[in-house]
JSON list of C-alpha atoms in Angstrom, two decimals:
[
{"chain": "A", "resi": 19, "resn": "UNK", "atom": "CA", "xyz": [0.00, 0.00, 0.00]},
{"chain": "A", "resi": 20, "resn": "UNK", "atom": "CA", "xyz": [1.31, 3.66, -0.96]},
{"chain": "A", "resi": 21, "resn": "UNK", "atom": "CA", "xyz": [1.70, 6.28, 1.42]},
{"chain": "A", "resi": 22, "resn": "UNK", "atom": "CA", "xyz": [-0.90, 8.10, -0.34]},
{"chain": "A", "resi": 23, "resn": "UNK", "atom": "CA", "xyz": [-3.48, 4.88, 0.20]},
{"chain": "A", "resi": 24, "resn": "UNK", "atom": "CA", "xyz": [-2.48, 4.82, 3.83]},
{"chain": "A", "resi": 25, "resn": "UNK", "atom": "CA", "xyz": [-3.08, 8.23, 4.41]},
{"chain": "A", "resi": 26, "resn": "UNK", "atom": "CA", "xyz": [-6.30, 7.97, 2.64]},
{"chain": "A", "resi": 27, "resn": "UNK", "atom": "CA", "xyz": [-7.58, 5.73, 4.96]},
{"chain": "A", "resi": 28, "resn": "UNK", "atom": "CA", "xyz": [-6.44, 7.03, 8.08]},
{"chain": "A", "resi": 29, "resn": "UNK", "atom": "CA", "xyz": [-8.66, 10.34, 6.81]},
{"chain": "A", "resi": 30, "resn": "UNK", "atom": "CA", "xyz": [-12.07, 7.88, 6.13]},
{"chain": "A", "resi": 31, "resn": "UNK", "atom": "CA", "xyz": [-13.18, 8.63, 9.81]},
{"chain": "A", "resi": 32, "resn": "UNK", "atom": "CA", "xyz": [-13.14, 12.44, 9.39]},
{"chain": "A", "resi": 33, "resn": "UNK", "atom": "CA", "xyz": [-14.86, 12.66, 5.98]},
{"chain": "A", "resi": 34, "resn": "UNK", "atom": "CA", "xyz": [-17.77, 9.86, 7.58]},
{"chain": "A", "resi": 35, "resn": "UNK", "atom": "CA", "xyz": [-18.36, 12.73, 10.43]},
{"chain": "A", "resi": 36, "resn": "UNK", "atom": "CA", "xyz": [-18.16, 15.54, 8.19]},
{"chain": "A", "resi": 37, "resn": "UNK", "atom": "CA", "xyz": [-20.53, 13.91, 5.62]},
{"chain": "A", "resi": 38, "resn": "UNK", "atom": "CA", "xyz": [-23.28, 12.72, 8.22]},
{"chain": "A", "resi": 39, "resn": "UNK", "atom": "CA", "xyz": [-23.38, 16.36, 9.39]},
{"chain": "A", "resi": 40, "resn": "UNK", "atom": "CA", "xyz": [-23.53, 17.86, 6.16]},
{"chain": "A", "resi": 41, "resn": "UNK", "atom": "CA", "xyz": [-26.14, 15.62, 4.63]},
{"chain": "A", "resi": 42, "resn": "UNK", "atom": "CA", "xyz": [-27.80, 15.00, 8.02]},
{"chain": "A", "resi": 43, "resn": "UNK", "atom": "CA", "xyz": [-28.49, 11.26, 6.80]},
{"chain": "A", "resi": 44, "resn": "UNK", "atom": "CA", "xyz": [-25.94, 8.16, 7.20]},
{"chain": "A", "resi": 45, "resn": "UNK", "atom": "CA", "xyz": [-27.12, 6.68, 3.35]},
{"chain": "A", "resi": 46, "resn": "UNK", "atom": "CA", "xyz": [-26.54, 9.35, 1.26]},
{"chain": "A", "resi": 47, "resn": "UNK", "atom": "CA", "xyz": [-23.17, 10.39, 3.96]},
{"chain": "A", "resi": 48, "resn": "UNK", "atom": "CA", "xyz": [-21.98, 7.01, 3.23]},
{"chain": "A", "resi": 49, "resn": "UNK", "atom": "CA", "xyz": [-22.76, 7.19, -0.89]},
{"chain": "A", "resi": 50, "resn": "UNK", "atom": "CA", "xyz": [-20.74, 11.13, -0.70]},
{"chain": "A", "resi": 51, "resn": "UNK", "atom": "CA", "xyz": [-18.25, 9.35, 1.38]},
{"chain": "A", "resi": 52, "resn": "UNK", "atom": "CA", "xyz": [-17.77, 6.87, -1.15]},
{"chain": "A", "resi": 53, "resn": "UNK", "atom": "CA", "xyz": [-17.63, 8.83, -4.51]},
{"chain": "A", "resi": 54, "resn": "UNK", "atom": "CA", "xyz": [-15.27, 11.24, -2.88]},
{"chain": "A", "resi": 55, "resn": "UNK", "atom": "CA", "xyz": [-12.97, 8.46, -2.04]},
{"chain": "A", "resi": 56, "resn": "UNK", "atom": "CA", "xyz": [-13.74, 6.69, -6.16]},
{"chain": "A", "resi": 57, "resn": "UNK", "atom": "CA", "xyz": [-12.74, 10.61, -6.72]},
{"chain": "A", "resi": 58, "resn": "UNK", "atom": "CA", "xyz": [-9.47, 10.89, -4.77]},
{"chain": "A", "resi": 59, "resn": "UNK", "atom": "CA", "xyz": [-8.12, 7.31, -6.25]},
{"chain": "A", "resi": 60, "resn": "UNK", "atom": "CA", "xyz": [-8.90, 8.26, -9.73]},
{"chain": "A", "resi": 61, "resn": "UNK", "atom": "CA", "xyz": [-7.38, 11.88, -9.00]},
{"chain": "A", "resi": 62, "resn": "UNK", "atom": "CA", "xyz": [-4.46, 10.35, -7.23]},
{"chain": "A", "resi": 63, "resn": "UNK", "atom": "CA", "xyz": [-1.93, 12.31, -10.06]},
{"chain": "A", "resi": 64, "resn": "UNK", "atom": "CA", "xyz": [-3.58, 15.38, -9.16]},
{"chain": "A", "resi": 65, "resn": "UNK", "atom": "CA", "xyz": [-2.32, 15.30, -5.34]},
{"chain": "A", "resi": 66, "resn": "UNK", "atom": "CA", "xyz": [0.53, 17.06, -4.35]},
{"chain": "A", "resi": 67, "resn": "UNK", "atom": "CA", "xyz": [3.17, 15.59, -1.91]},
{"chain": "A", "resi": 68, "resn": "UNK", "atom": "CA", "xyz": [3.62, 17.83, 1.37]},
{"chain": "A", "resi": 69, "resn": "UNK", "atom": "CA", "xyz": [0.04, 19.14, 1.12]},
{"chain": "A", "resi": 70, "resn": "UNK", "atom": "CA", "xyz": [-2.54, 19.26, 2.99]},
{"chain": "A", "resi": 71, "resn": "UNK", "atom": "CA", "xyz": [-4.56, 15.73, 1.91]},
{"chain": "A", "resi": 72, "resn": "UNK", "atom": "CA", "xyz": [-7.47, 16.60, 4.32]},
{"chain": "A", "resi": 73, "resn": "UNK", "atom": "CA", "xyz": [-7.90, 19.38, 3.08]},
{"chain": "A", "resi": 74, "resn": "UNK", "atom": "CA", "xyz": [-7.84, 18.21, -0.50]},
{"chain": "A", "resi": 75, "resn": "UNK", "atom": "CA", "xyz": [-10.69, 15.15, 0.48]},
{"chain": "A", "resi": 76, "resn": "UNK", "atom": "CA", "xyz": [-12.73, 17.86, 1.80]},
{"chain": "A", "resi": 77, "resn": "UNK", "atom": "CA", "xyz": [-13.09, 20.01, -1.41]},
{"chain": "A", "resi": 78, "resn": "UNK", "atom": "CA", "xyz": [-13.66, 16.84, -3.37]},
{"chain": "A", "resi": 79, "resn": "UNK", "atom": "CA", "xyz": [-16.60, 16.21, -0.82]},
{"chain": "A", "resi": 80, "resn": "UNK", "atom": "CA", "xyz": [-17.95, 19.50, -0.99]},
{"chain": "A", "resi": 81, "resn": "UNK", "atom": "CA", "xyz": [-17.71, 19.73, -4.73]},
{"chain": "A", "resi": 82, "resn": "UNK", "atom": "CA", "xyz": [-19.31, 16.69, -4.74]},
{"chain": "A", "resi": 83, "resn": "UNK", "atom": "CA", "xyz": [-21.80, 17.25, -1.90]},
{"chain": "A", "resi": 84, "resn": "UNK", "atom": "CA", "xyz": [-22.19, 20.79, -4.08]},
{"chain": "A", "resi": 85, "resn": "UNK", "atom": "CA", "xyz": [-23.08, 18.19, -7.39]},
{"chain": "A", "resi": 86, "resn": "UNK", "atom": "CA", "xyz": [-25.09, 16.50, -5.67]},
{"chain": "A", "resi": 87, "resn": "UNK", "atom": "CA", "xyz": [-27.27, 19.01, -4.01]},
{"chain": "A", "resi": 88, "resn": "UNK", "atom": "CA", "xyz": [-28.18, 20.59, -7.38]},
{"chain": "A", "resi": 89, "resn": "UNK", "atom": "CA", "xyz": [-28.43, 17.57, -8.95]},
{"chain": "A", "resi": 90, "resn": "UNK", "atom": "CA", "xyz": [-31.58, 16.70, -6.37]},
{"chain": "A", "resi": 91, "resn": "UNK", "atom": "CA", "xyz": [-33.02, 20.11, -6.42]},
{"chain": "A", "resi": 92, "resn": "UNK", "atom": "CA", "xyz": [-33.17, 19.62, -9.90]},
{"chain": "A", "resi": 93, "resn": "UNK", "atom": "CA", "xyz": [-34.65, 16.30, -10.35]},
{"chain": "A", "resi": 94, "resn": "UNK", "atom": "CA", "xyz": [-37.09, 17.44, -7.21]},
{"chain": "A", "resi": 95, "resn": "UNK", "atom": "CA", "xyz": [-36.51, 14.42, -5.28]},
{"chain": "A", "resi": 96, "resn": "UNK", "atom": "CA", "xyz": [-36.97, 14.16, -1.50]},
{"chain": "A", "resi": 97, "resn": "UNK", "atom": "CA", "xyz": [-35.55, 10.44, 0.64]},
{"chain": "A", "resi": 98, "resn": "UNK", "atom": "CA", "xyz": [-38.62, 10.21, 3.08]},
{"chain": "A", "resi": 99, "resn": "UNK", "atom": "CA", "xyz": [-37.27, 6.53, 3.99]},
{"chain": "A", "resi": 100, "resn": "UNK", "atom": "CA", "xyz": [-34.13, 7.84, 5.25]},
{"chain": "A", "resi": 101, "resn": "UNK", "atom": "CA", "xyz": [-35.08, 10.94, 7.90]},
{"chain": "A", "resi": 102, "resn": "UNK", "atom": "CA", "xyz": [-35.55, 9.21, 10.85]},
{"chain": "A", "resi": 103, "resn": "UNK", "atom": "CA", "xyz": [-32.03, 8.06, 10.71]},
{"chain": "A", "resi": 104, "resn": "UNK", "atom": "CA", "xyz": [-29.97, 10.60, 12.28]},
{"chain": "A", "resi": 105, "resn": "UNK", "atom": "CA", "xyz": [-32.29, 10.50, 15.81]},
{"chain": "A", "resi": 106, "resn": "UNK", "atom": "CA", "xyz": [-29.52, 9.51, 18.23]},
{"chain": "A", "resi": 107, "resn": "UNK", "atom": "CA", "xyz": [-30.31, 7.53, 21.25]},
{"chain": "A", "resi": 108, "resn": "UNK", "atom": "CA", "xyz": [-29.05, 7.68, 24.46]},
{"chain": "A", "resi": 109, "resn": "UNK", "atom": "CA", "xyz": [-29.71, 7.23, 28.22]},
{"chain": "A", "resi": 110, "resn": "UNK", "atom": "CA", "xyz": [-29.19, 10.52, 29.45]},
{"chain": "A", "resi": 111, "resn": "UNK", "atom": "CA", "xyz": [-32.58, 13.06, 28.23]},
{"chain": "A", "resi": 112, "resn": "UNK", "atom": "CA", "xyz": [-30.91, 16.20, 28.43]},
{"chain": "A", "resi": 113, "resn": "UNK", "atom": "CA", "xyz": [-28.30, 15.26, 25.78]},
{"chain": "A", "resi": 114, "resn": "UNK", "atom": "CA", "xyz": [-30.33, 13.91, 23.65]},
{"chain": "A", "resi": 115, "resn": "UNK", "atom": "CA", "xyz": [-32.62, 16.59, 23.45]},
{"chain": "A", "resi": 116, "resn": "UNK", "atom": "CA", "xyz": [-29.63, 19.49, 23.46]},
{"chain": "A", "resi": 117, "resn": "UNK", "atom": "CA", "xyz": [-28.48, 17.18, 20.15]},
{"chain": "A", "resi": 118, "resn": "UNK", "atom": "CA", "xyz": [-32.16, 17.46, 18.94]},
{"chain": "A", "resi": 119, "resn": "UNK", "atom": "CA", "xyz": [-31.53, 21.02, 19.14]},
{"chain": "A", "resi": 120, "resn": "UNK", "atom": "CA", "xyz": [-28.20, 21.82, 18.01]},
{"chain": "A", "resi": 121, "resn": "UNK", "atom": "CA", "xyz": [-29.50, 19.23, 14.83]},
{"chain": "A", "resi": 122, "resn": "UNK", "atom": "CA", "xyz": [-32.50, 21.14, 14.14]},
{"chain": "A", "resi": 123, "resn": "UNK", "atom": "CA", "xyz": [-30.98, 24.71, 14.61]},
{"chain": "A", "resi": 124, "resn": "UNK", "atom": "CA", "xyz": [-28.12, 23.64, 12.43]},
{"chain": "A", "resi": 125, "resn": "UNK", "atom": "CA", "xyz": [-30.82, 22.68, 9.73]},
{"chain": "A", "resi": 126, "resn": "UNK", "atom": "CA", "xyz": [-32.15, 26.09, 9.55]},
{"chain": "A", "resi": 127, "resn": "UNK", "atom": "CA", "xyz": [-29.04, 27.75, 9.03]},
{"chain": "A", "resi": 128, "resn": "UNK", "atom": "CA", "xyz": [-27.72, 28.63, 5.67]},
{"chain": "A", "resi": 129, "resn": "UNK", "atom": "CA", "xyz": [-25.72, 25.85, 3.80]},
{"chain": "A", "resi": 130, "resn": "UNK", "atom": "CA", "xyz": [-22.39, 28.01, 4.05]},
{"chain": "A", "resi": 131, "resn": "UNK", "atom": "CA", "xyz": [-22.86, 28.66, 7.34]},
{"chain": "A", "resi": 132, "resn": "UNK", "atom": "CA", "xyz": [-23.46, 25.10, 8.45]},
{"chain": "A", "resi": 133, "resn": "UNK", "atom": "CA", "xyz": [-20.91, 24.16, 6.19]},
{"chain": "A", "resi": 134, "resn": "UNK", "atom": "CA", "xyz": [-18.41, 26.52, 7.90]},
{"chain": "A", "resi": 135, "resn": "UNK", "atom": "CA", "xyz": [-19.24, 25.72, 11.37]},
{"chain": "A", "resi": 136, "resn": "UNK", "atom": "CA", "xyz": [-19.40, 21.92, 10.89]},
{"chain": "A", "resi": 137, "resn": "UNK", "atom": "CA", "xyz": [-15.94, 22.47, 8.74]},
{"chain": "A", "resi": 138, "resn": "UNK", "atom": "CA", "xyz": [-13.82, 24.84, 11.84]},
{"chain": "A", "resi": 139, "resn": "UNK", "atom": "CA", "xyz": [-16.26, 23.49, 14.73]},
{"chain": "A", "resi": 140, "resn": "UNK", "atom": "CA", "xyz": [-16.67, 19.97, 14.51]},
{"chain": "A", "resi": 141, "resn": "UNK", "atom": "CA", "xyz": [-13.49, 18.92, 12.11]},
{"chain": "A", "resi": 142, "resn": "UNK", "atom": "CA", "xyz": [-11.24, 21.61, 14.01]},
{"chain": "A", "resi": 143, "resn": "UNK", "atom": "CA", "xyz": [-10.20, 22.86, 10.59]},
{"chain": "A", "resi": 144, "resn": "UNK", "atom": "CA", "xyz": [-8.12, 26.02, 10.06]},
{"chain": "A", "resi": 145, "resn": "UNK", "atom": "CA", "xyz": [-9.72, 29.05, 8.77]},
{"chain": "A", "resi": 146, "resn": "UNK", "atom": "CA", "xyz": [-7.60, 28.70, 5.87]},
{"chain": "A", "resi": 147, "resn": "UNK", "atom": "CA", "xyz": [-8.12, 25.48, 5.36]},
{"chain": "A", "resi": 148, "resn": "UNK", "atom": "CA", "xyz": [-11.69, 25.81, 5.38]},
{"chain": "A", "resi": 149, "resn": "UNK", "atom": "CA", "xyz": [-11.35, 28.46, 2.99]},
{"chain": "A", "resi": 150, "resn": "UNK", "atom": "CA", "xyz": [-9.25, 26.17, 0.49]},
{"chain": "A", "resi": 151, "resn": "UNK", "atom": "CA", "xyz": [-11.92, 23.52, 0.87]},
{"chain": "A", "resi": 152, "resn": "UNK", "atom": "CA", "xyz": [-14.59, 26.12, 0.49]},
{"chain": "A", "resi": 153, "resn": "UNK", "atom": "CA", "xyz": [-12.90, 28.19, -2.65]},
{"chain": "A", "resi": 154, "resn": "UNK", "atom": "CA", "xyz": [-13.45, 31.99, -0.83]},
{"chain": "A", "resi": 155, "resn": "UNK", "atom": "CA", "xyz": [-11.17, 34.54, 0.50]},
{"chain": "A", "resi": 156, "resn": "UNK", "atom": "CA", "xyz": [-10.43, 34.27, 4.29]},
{"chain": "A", "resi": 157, "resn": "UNK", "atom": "CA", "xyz": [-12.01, 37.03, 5.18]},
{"chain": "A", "resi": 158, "resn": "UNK", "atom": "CA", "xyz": [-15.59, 35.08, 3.75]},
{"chain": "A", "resi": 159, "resn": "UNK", "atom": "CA", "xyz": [-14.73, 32.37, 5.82]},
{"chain": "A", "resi": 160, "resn": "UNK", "atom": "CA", "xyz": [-14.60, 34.90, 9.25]},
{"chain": "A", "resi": 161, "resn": "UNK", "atom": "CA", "xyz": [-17.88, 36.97, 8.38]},
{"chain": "A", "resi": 162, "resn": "UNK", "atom": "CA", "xyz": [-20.09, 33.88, 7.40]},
{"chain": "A", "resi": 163, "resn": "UNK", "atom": "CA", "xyz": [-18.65, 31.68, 10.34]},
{"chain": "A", "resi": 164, "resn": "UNK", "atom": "CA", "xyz": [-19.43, 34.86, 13.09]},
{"chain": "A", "resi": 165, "resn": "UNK", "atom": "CA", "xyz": [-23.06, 35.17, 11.31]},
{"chain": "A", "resi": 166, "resn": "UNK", "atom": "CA", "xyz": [-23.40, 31.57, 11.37]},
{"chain": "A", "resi": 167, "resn": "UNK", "atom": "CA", "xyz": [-22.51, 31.12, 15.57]},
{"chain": "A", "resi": 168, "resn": "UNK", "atom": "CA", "xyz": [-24.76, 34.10, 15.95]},
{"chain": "A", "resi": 169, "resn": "UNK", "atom": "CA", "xyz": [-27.85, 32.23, 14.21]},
{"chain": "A", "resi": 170, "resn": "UNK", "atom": "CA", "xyz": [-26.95, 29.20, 15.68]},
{"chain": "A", "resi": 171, "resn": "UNK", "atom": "CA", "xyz": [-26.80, 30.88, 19.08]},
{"chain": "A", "resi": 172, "resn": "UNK", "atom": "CA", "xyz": [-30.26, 32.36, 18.31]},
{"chain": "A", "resi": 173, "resn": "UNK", "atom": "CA", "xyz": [-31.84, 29.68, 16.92]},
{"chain": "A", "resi": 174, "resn": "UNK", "atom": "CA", "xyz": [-30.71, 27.73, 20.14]},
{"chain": "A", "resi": 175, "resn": "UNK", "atom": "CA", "xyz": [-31.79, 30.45, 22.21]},
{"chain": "A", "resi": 176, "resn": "UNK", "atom": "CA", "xyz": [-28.25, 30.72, 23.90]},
{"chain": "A", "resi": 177, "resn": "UNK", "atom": "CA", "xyz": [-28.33, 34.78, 23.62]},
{"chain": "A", "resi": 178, "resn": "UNK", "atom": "CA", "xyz": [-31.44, 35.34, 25.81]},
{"chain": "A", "resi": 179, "resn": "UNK", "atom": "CA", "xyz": [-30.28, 32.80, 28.79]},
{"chain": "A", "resi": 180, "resn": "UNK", "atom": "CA", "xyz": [-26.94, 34.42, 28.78]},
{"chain": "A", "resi": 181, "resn": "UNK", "atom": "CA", "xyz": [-28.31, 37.69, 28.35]},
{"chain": "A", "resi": 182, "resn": "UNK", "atom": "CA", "xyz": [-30.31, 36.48, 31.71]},
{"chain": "A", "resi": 183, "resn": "UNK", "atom": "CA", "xyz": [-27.57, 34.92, 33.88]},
{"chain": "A", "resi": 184, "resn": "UNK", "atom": "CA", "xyz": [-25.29, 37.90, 33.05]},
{"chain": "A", "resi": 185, "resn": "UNK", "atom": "CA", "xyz": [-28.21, 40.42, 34.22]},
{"chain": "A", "resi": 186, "resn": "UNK", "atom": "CA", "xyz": [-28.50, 38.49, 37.29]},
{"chain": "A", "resi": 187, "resn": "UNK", "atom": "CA", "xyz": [-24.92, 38.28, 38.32]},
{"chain": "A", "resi": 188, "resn": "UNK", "atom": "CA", "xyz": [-24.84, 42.28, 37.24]},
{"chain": "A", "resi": 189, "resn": "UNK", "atom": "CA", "xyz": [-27.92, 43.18, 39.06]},
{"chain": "A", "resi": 190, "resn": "UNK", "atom": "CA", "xyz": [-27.61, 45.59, 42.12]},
{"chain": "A", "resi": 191, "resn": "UNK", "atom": "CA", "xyz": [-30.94, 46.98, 43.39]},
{"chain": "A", "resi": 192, "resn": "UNK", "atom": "CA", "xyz": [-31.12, 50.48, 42.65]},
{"chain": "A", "resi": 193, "resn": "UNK", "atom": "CA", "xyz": [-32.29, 51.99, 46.23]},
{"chain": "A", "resi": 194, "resn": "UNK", "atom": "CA", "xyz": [-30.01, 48.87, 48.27]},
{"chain": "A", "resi": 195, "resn": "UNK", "atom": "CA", "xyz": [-28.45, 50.41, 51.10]},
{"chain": "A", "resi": 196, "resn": "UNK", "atom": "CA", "xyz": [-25.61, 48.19, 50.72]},
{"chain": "A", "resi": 197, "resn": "UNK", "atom": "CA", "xyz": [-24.89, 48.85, 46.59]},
{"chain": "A", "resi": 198, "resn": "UNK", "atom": "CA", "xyz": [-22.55, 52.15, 46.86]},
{"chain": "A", "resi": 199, "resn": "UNK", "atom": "CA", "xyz": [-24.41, 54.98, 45.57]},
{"chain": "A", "resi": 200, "resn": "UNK", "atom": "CA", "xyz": [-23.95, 57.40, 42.60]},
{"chain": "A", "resi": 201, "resn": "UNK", "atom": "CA", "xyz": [-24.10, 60.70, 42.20]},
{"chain": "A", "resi": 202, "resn": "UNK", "atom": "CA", "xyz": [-24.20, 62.17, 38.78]},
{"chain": "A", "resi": 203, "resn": "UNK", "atom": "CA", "xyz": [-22.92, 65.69, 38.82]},
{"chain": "A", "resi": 204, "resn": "UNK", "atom": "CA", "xyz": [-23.42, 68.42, 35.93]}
]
């Protein structure tokens, strides 16, 4: 086995994750999984020794994902067989209905947001990296990933139960006799 195959493989974990996020269902993660891999081998030439691989898998899966996508959207089909599939179970409630959540918020947000914080949140990618995978500037890659956290924080209603705790750790009653007083002078 080449260096290139073994490096390939060590890499198939990552691109599983990042595909079952993206498509939000394990068949089609596992069919984007597999073309981008049938891509890579028959691309092998293209690959540069010394650079980043990862990063190179990851713009052959979002190309593809990217393919794919408008390929659906223009043949108008919808997988109803396959939704239920990405329900995770566990024993503990709470997590499994803060991953409820975080799944459905990240399904409202944009594609490149979701794309961007899946990409630098969940794979730990660089910002550059992302924005090799992702063919924009840099400076694309910081706007939409602060818009996307922001929407995601929304959507998850993190803003107004920080927003909450922080006004109750800040909160000194205004006619305490113990909170110092101020005087405003003209």
């Amino acid at each position: 086995m080449t260096d290139f195959h073994h490096r390939l493989e060590q890499e198939i974990p990552r691109l599983r994750r990042y595909a079952r996020a993206l498509t939000r269902n394990a068949v089609r993660a596992d069919d984007l999984v597999q073309e981008t891999l049938v891509r890579a081998l028959r691309k092998e030439h293209l690959w540069q020794a010394g650079t980043n691989l990862r990063a190179w898998l990851f713009t052959i899966m979002h190309n593809q994902n990217v393919n794919d996508v408008r390929r659906a959207m223009r043949d108008d089909t919808v997988d109803l067989e396959n939704c239920s599939e990405s329900l995770t179970a566990t024993t503990d409630p709470t997590a499994s209905r803060q991953l409820r959540e975080l799944d459905h918020a990240l399904a409202q947000l944009p594609e490149e947001h979701r794309q961007l914080i899946l990409l630098v949140g969940l794979e730990g990618m660089s910002y550059e990296d992302a924005a090799a995978i992702l063919d924009v500037p840099i400076g694309t890659i910081r706007s939409r990933l602060s818009r996307g956290r922001e929407s995601l924080r929304k959507l998850m209603d993190m803003e107004a139960k920080s927003a909450t705790s922080a006004d109750v750790r800040n909160f000194t009653p205004r006619h305490s006799t113990d909170a110092p007083q101020i005087v405003a002078t003209s």
